[in-house]
Structure formats: C-alpha cells, structure tokens
PDB file of C-alpha atoms in Angstrom:
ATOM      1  CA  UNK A   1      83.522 107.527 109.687  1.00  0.00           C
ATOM      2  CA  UNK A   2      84.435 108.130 113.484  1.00  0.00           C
ATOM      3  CA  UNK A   3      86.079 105.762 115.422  1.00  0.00           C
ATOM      4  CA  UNK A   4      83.786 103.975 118.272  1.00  0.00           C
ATOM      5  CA  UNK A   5      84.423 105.103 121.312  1.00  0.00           C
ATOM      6  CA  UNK A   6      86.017 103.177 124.373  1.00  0.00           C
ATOM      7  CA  UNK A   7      87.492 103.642 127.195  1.00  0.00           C
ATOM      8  CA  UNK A   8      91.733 104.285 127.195  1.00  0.00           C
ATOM      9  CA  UNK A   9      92.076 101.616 130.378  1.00  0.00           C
ATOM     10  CA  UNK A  10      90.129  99.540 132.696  1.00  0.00           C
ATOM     11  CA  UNK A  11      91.555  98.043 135.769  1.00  0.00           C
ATOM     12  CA  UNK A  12      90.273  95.089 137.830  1.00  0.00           C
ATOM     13  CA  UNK A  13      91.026  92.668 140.773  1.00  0.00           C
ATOM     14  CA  UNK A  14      91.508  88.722 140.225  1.00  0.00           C
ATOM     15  CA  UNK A  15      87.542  87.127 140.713  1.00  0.00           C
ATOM     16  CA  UNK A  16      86.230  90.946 139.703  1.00  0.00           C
ATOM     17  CA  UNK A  17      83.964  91.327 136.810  1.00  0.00           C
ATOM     18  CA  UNK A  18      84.862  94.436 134.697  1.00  0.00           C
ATOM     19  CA  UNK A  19      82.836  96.097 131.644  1.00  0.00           C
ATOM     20  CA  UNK A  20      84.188  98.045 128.611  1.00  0.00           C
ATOM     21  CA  UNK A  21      81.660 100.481 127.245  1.00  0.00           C
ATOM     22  CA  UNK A  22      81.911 101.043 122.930  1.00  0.00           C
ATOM     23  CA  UNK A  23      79.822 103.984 122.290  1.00  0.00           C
ATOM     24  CA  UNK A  24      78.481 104.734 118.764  1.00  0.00           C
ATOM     25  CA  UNK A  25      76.069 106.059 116.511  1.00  0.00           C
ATOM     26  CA  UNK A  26      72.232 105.271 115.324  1.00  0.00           C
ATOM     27  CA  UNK A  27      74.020 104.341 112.191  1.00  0.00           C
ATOM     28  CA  UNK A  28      76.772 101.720 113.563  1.00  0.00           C
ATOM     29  CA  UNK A  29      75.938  99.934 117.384  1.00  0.00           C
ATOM     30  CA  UNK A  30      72.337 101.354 117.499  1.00  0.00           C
ATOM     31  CA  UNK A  31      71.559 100.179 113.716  1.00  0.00           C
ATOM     32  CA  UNK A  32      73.325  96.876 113.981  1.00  0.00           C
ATOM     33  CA  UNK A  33      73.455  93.917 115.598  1.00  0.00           C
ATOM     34  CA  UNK A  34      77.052  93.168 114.127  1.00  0.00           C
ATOM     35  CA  UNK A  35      78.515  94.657 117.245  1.00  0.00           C
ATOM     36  CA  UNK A  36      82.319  92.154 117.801  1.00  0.00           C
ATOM     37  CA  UNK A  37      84.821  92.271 120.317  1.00  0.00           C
ATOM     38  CA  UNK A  38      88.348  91.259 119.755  1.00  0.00           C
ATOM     39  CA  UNK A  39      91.575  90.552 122.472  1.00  0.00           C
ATOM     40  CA  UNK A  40      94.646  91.168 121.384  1.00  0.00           C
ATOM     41  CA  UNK A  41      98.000  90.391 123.684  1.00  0.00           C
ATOM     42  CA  UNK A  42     101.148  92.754 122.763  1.00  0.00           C
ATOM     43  CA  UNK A  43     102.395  92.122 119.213  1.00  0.00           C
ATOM     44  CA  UNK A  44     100.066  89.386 118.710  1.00  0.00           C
ATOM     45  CA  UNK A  45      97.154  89.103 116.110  1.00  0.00           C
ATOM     46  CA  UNK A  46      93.479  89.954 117.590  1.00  0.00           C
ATOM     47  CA  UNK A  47      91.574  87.235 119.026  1.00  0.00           C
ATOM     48  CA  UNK A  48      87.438  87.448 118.294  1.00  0.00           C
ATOM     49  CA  UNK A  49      85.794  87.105 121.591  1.00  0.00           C
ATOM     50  CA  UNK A  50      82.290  87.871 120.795  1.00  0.00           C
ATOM     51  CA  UNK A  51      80.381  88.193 117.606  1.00  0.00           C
ATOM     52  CA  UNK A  52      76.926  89.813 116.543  1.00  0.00           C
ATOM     53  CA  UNK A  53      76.209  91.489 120.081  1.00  0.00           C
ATOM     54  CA  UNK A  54      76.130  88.394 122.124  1.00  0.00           C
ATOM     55  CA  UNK A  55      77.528  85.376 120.501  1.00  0.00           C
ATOM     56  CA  UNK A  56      80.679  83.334 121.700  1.00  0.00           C
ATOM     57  CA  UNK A  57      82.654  81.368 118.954  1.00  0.00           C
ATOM     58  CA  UNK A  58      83.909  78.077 119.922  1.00  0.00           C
ATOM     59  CA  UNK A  59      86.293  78.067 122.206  1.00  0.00           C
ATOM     60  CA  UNK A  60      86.351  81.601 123.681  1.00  0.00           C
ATOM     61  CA  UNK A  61      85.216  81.320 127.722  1.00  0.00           C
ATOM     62  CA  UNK A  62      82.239  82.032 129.274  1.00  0.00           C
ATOM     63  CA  UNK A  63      83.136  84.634 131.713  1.00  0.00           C
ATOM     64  CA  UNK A  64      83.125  86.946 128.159  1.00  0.00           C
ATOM     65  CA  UNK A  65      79.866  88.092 127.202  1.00  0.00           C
ATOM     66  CA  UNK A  66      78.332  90.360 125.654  1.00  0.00           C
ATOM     67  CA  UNK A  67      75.327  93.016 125.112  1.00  0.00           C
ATOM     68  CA  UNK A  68      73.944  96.320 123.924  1.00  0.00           C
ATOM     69  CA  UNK A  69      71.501  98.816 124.530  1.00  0.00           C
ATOM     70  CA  UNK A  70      70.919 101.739 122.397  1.00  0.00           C
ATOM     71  CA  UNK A  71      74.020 103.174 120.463  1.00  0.00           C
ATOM     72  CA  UNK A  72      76.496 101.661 123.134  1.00  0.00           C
ATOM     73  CA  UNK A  73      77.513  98.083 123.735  1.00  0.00           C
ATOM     74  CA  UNK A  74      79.566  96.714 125.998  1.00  0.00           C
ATOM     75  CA  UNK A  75      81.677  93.816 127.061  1.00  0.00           C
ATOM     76  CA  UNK A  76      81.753  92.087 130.734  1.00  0.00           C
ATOM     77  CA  UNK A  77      84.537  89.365 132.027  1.00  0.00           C
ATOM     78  CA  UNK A  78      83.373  88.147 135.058  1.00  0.00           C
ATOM     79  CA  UNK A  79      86.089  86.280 137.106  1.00  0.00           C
ATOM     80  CA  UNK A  80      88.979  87.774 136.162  1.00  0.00           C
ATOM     81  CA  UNK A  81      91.863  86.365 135.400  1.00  0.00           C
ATOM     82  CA  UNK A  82      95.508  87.233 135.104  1.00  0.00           C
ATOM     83  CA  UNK A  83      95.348  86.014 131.578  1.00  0.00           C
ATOM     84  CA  UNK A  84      92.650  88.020 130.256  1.00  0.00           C
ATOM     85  CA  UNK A  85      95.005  91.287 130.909  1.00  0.00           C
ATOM     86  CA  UNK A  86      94.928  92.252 126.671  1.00  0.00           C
ATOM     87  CA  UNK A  87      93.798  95.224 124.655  1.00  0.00           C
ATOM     88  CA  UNK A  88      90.359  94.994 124.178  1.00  0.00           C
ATOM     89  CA  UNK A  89      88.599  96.314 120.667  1.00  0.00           C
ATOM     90  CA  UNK A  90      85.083  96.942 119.544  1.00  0.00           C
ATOM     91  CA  UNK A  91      83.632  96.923 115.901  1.00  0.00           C
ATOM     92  CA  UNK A  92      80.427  97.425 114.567  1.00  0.00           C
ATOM     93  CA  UNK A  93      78.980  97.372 110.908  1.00  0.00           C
ATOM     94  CA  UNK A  94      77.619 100.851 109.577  1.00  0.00           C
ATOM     95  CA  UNK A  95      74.988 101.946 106.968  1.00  0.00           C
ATOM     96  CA  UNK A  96      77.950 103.133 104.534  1.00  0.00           C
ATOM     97  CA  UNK A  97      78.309  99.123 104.182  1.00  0.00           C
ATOM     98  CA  UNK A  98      81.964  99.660 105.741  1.00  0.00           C
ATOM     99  CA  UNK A  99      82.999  98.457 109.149  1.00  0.00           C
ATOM    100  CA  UNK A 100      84.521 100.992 111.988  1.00  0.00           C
ATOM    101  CA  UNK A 101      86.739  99.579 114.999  1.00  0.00           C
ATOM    102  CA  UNK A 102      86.881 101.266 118.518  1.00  0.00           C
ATOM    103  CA  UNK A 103      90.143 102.732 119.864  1.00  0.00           C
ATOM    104  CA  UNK A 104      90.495 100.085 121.883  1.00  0.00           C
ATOM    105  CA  UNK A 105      91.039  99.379 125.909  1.00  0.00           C
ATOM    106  CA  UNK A 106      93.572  98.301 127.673  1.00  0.00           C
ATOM    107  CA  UNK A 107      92.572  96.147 130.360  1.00  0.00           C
ATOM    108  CA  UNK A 108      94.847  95.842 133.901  1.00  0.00           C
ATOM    109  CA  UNK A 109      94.546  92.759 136.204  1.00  0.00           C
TER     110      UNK A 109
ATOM    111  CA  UNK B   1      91.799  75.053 109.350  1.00  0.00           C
ATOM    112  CA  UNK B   2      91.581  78.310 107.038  1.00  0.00           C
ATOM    113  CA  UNK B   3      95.229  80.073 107.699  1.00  0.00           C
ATOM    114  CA  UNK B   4      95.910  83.547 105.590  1.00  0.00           C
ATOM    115  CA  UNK B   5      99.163  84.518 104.678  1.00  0.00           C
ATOM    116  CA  UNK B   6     100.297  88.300 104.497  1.00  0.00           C
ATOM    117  CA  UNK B   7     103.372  88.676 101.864  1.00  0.00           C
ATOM    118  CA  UNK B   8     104.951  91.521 100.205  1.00  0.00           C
ATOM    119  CA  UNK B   9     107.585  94.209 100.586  1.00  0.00           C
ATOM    120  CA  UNK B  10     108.186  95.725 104.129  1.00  0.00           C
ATOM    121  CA  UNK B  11     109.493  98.736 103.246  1.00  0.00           C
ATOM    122  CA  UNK B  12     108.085 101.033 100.442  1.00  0.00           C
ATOM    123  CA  UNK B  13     109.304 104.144  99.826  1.00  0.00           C
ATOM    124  CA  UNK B  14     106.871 108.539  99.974  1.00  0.00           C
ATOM    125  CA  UNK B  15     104.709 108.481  97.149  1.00  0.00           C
ATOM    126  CA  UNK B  16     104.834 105.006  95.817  1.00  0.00           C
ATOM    127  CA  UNK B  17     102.194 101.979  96.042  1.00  0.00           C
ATOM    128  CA  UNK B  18     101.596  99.341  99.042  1.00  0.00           C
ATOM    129  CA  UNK B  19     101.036  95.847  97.627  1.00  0.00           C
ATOM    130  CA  UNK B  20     100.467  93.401  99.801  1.00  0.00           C
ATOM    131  CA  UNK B  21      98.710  89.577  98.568  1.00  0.00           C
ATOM    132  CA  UNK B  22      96.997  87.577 101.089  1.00  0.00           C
ATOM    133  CA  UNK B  23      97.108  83.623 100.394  1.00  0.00           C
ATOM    134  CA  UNK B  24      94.355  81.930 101.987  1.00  0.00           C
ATOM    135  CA  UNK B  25      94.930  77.841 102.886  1.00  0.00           C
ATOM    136  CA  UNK B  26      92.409  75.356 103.967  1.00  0.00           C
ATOM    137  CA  UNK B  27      89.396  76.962 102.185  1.00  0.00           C
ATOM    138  CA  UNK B  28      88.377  78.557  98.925  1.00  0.00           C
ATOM    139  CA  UNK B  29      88.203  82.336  98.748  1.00  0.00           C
ATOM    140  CA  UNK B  30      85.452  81.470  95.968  1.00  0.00           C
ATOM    141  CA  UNK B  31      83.209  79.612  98.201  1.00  0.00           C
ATOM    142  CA  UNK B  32      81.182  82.605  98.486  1.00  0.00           C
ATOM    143  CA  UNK B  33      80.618  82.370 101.976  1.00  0.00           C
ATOM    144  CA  UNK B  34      82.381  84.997 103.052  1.00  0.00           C
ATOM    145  CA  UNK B  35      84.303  88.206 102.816  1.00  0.00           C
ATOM    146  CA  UNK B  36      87.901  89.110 102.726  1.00  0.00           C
ATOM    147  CA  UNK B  37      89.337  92.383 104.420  1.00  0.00           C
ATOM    148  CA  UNK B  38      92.491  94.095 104.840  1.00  0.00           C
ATOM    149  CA  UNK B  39      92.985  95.875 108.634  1.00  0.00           C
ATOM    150  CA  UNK B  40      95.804  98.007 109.802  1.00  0.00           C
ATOM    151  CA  UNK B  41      97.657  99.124 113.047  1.00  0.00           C
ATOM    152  CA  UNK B  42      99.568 101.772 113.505  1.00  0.00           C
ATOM    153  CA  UNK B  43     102.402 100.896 116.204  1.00  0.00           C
ATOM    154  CA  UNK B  44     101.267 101.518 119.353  1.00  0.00           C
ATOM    155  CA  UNK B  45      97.825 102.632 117.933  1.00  0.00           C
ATOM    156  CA  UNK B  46      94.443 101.076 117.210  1.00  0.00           C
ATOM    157  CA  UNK B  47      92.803  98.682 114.282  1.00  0.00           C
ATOM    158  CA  UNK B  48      91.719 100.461 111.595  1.00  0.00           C
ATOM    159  CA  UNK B  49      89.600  98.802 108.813  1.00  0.00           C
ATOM    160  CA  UNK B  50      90.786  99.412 105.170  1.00  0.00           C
ATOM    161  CA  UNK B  51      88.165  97.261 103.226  1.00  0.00           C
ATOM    162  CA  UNK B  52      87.148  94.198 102.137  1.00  0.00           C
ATOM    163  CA  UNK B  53      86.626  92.282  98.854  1.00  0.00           C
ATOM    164  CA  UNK B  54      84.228  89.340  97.589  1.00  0.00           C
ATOM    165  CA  UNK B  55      85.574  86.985  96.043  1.00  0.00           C
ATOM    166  CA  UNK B  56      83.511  88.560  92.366  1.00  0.00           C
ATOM    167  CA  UNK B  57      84.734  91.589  92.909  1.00  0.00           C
ATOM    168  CA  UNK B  58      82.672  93.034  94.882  1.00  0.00           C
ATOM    169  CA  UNK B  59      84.613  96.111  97.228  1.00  0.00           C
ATOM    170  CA  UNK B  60      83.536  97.700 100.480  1.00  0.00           C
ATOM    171  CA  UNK B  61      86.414 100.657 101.474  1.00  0.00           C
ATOM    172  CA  UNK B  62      87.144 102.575 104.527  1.00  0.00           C
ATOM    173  CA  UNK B  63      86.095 106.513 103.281  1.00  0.00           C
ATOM    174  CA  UNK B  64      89.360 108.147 104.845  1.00  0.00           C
ATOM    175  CA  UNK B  65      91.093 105.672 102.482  1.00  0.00           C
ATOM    176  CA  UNK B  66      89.095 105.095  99.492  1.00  0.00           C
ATOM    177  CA  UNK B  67      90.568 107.298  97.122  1.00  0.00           C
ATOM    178  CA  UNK B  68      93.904 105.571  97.424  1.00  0.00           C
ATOM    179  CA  UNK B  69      92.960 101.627  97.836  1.00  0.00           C
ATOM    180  CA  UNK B  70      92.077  98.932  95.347  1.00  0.00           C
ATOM    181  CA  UNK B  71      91.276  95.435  96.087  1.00  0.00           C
ATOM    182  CA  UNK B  72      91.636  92.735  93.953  1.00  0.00           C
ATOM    183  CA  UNK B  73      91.040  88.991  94.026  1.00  0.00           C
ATOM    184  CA  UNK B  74      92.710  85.994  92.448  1.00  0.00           C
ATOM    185  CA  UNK B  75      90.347  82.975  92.326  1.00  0.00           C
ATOM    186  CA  UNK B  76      92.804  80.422  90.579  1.00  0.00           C
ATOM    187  CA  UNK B  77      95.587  81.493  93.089  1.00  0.00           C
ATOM    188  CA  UNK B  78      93.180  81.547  95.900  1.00  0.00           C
ATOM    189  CA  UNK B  79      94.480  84.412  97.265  1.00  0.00           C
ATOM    190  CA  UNK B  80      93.388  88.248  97.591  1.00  0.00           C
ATOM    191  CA  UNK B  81      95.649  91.844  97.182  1.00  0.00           C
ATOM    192  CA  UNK B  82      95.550  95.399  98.627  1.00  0.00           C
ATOM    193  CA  UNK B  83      97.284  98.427  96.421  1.00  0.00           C
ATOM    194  CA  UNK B  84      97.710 101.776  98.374  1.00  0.00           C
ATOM    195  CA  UNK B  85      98.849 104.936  96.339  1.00  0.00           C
ATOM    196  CA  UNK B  86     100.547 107.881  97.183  1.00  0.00           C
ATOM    197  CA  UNK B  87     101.865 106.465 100.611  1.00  0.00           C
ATOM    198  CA  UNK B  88     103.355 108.532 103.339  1.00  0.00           C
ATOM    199  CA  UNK B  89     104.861 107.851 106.709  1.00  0.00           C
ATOM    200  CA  UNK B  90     101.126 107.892 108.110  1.00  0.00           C
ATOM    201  CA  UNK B  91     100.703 104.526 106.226  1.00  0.00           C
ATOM    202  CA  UNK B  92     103.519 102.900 108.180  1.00  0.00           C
ATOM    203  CA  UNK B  93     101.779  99.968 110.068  1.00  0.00           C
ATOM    204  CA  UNK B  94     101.561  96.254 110.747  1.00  0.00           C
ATOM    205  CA  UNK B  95      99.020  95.209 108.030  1.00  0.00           C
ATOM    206  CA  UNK B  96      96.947  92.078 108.099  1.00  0.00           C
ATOM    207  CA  UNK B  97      94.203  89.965 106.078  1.00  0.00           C
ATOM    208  CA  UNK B  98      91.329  88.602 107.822  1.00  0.00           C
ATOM    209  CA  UNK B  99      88.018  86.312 106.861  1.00  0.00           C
ATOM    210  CA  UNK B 100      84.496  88.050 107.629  1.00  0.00           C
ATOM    211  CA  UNK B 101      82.636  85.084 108.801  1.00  0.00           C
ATOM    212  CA  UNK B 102      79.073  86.914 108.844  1.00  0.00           C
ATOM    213  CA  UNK B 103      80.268  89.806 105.682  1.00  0.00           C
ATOM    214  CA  UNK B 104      79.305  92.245 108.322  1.00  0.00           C
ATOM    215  CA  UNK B 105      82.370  92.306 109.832  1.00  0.00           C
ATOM    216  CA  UNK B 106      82.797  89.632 112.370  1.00  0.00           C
ATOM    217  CA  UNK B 107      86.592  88.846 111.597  1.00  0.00           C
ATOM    218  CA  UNK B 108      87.187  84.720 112.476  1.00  0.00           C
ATOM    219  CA  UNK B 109      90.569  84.053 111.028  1.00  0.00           C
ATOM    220  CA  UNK B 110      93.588  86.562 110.336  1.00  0.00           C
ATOM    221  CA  UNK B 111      96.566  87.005 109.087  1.00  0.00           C
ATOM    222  CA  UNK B 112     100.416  87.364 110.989  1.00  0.00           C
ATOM    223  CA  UNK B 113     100.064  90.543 109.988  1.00  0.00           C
ATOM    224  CA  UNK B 114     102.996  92.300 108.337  1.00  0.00           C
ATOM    225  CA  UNK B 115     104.824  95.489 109.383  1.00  0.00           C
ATOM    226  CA  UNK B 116     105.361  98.109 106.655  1.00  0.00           C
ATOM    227  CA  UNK B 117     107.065 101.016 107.259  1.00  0.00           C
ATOM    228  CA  UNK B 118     107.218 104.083 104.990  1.00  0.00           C
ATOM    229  CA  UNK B 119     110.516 105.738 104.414  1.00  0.00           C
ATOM    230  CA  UNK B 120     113.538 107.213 102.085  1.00  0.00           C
TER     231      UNK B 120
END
C-alpha cells in the first residue's frame, strides 16, 4: 500500500488559517470515512486531532477541523498559533482492512 | 485513564527477531471494544503502520511487512506483543503501541514509544 500523500511543509502567519491536503485513493480517503489527523511535537508521541473526517475528541481546539472531498482530505487551523507549529500526519482506513499513514507535514508558524 | 507501556530490548542484532510487549493499564484489552496496533518511525521519517491485533486473535498487517510480523495477545496479562523476523538496519525505529478507538484506525491512546536500533 502507498503512503498518502501530503505536503513536505506548510508555513503560516500568527491569526492565519492554513490547510494540509492528504491525497489518496478510491480505496483509502475516497472509500472511507476513517480519514484521522495526528500532531506530533519533536520526539514526542502523536497527538489525535481529528477522527473519522470531521470529528474532534475531547479536548483538542476548535480552530482544528476537518473535511474531505473525493480521494483527498484535508486539515484547516484557523488562528494560528505559535503552539500549533508540529508535524502534522494523515491516516485513512483501506479496503485491504489495513490502515496507511501520510508522510506527514511539517507545519511553520 | 488507559496508559500502554512499550518494553523490550533496544538493541537487536541483522537477522534476528524484534519482540516488543505492550502492557495496557486502566482498561481491559479483552473488553472487545477495541483494537490494538503496533506503529513505527523511522528517525527523522514518517509513521508507518505495522498491524493490529484483537484481543481473540484476530490480525490485520501492513503488506510490506506481513511476511515477517506476528501479533499476539495475552488476555490474563492484559497486555499485547509484536515479533519481527529477519531484521535489518531498515527496521531501526522508535516503535510504539496504540488503542484503535473506532478498529478503523483512529489511534486515541499510545505508547512512549521505544527506540530500537538494528546493529552488530
């Protein structure tokens, strides 16, 4: 299975909203709606973000959401923030019943 | 609070098998509710997935590694194992356990994560 594909870096200005794109296949993102996003700060263990497309767990902010459309989906902060300068990874669920991660993005505030 | 625990050697030697045990804390792997997986970085590099297990038996495994994994689970110990053969230098990587809240991997709760590093 091929990795999903992101974007090496995104960059953004304090108050900006950014988006990472996660580009897959008809059999992973545009099958699926078990599309999660994950932070991860150097050397420390991922964080989920968002879960099944568009869904927040408890505790993770509302400037990060979530959405999809076709085989890509994508992730928006809105507001930046100093803090939410991370590596950013996508996974989806496939039809082989396995789960793929993205390469992963390393966002710049 | 569920907290997992990554254990096991953190250096293995070309050609011999990973093992690596995953202790789980504050819930039962039997439950049934959910799915237990094993996930890899390579320094510097991405997550890759590796597999996960149910707590029957039941494995899912990443293709590219299938051939070389097994995953095992230990009910009474409450706690869940990985076993890679025939390991090279390629397998060097932090390693960590995780809980699949939704079994289609949406990954709630993980691990420290443990490096191991392949070498002579």
């Amino acid at each position: 299975q091929s990795a999903l594909t992101q974007p090496a870096s995104v960059s953004g200005s304090p108050g900006q909203s950014i988006t990472i794109s996660c580009t897959g296949t008809s059999s992973d993102v545009g099958r699926y709606k078990y599309v999660s996003w994950y932070q991860q700060y150097p050397d420390k263990v991922p964080k989920l973000m968002i879960y099944e497309v568009n869904n927040r767990p408890s505790g993770v902010s509302n400037r990060f959401s979530g959405s999809k459309s076709g085989n890509t989906a994508s992730l928006t902060i809105s507001g930046l923030q100093a803090e939410d300068e991370a590596d950013y990874y996508c996974s989806s669920y496939t039809s082989n019943s396995t789960v793929v991660f993205g390469g992963g993005t390393k966002l710049t505030v | 609070q569920v907290q997992l625990q990554e254990s096991g050697p953190g250096l293995v030697k070309p050609s011999q098998t990973l093992s690596l045990i995953c202790s789980v804390s504050g819930g039962s792997i039997s439950s049934g509710e959910y799915y237990w997986s094993w996930i890899r970085q390579h320094p510097g590099k991405g997550l890759e997935w590796i597999g996960y297990i149910y707590y029957s038996g039941i494995t899912y495994y990443n293709p590219s590694l299938k051939s070389r994994v097994t995953m095992s689970a230990d009910t009474s110990e409450n706690r869940f194992s990985l076993k890679l053969t025939s390991v090279t230098a390629a397998d060097t990587a932090v390693y960590y356990c995780a809980r699949d809240q939704s079994t289609y991997g949406t990954f709630d709760y993980w691990g420290q994560g443990t490096l191991v590093t392949v070498s002579s």
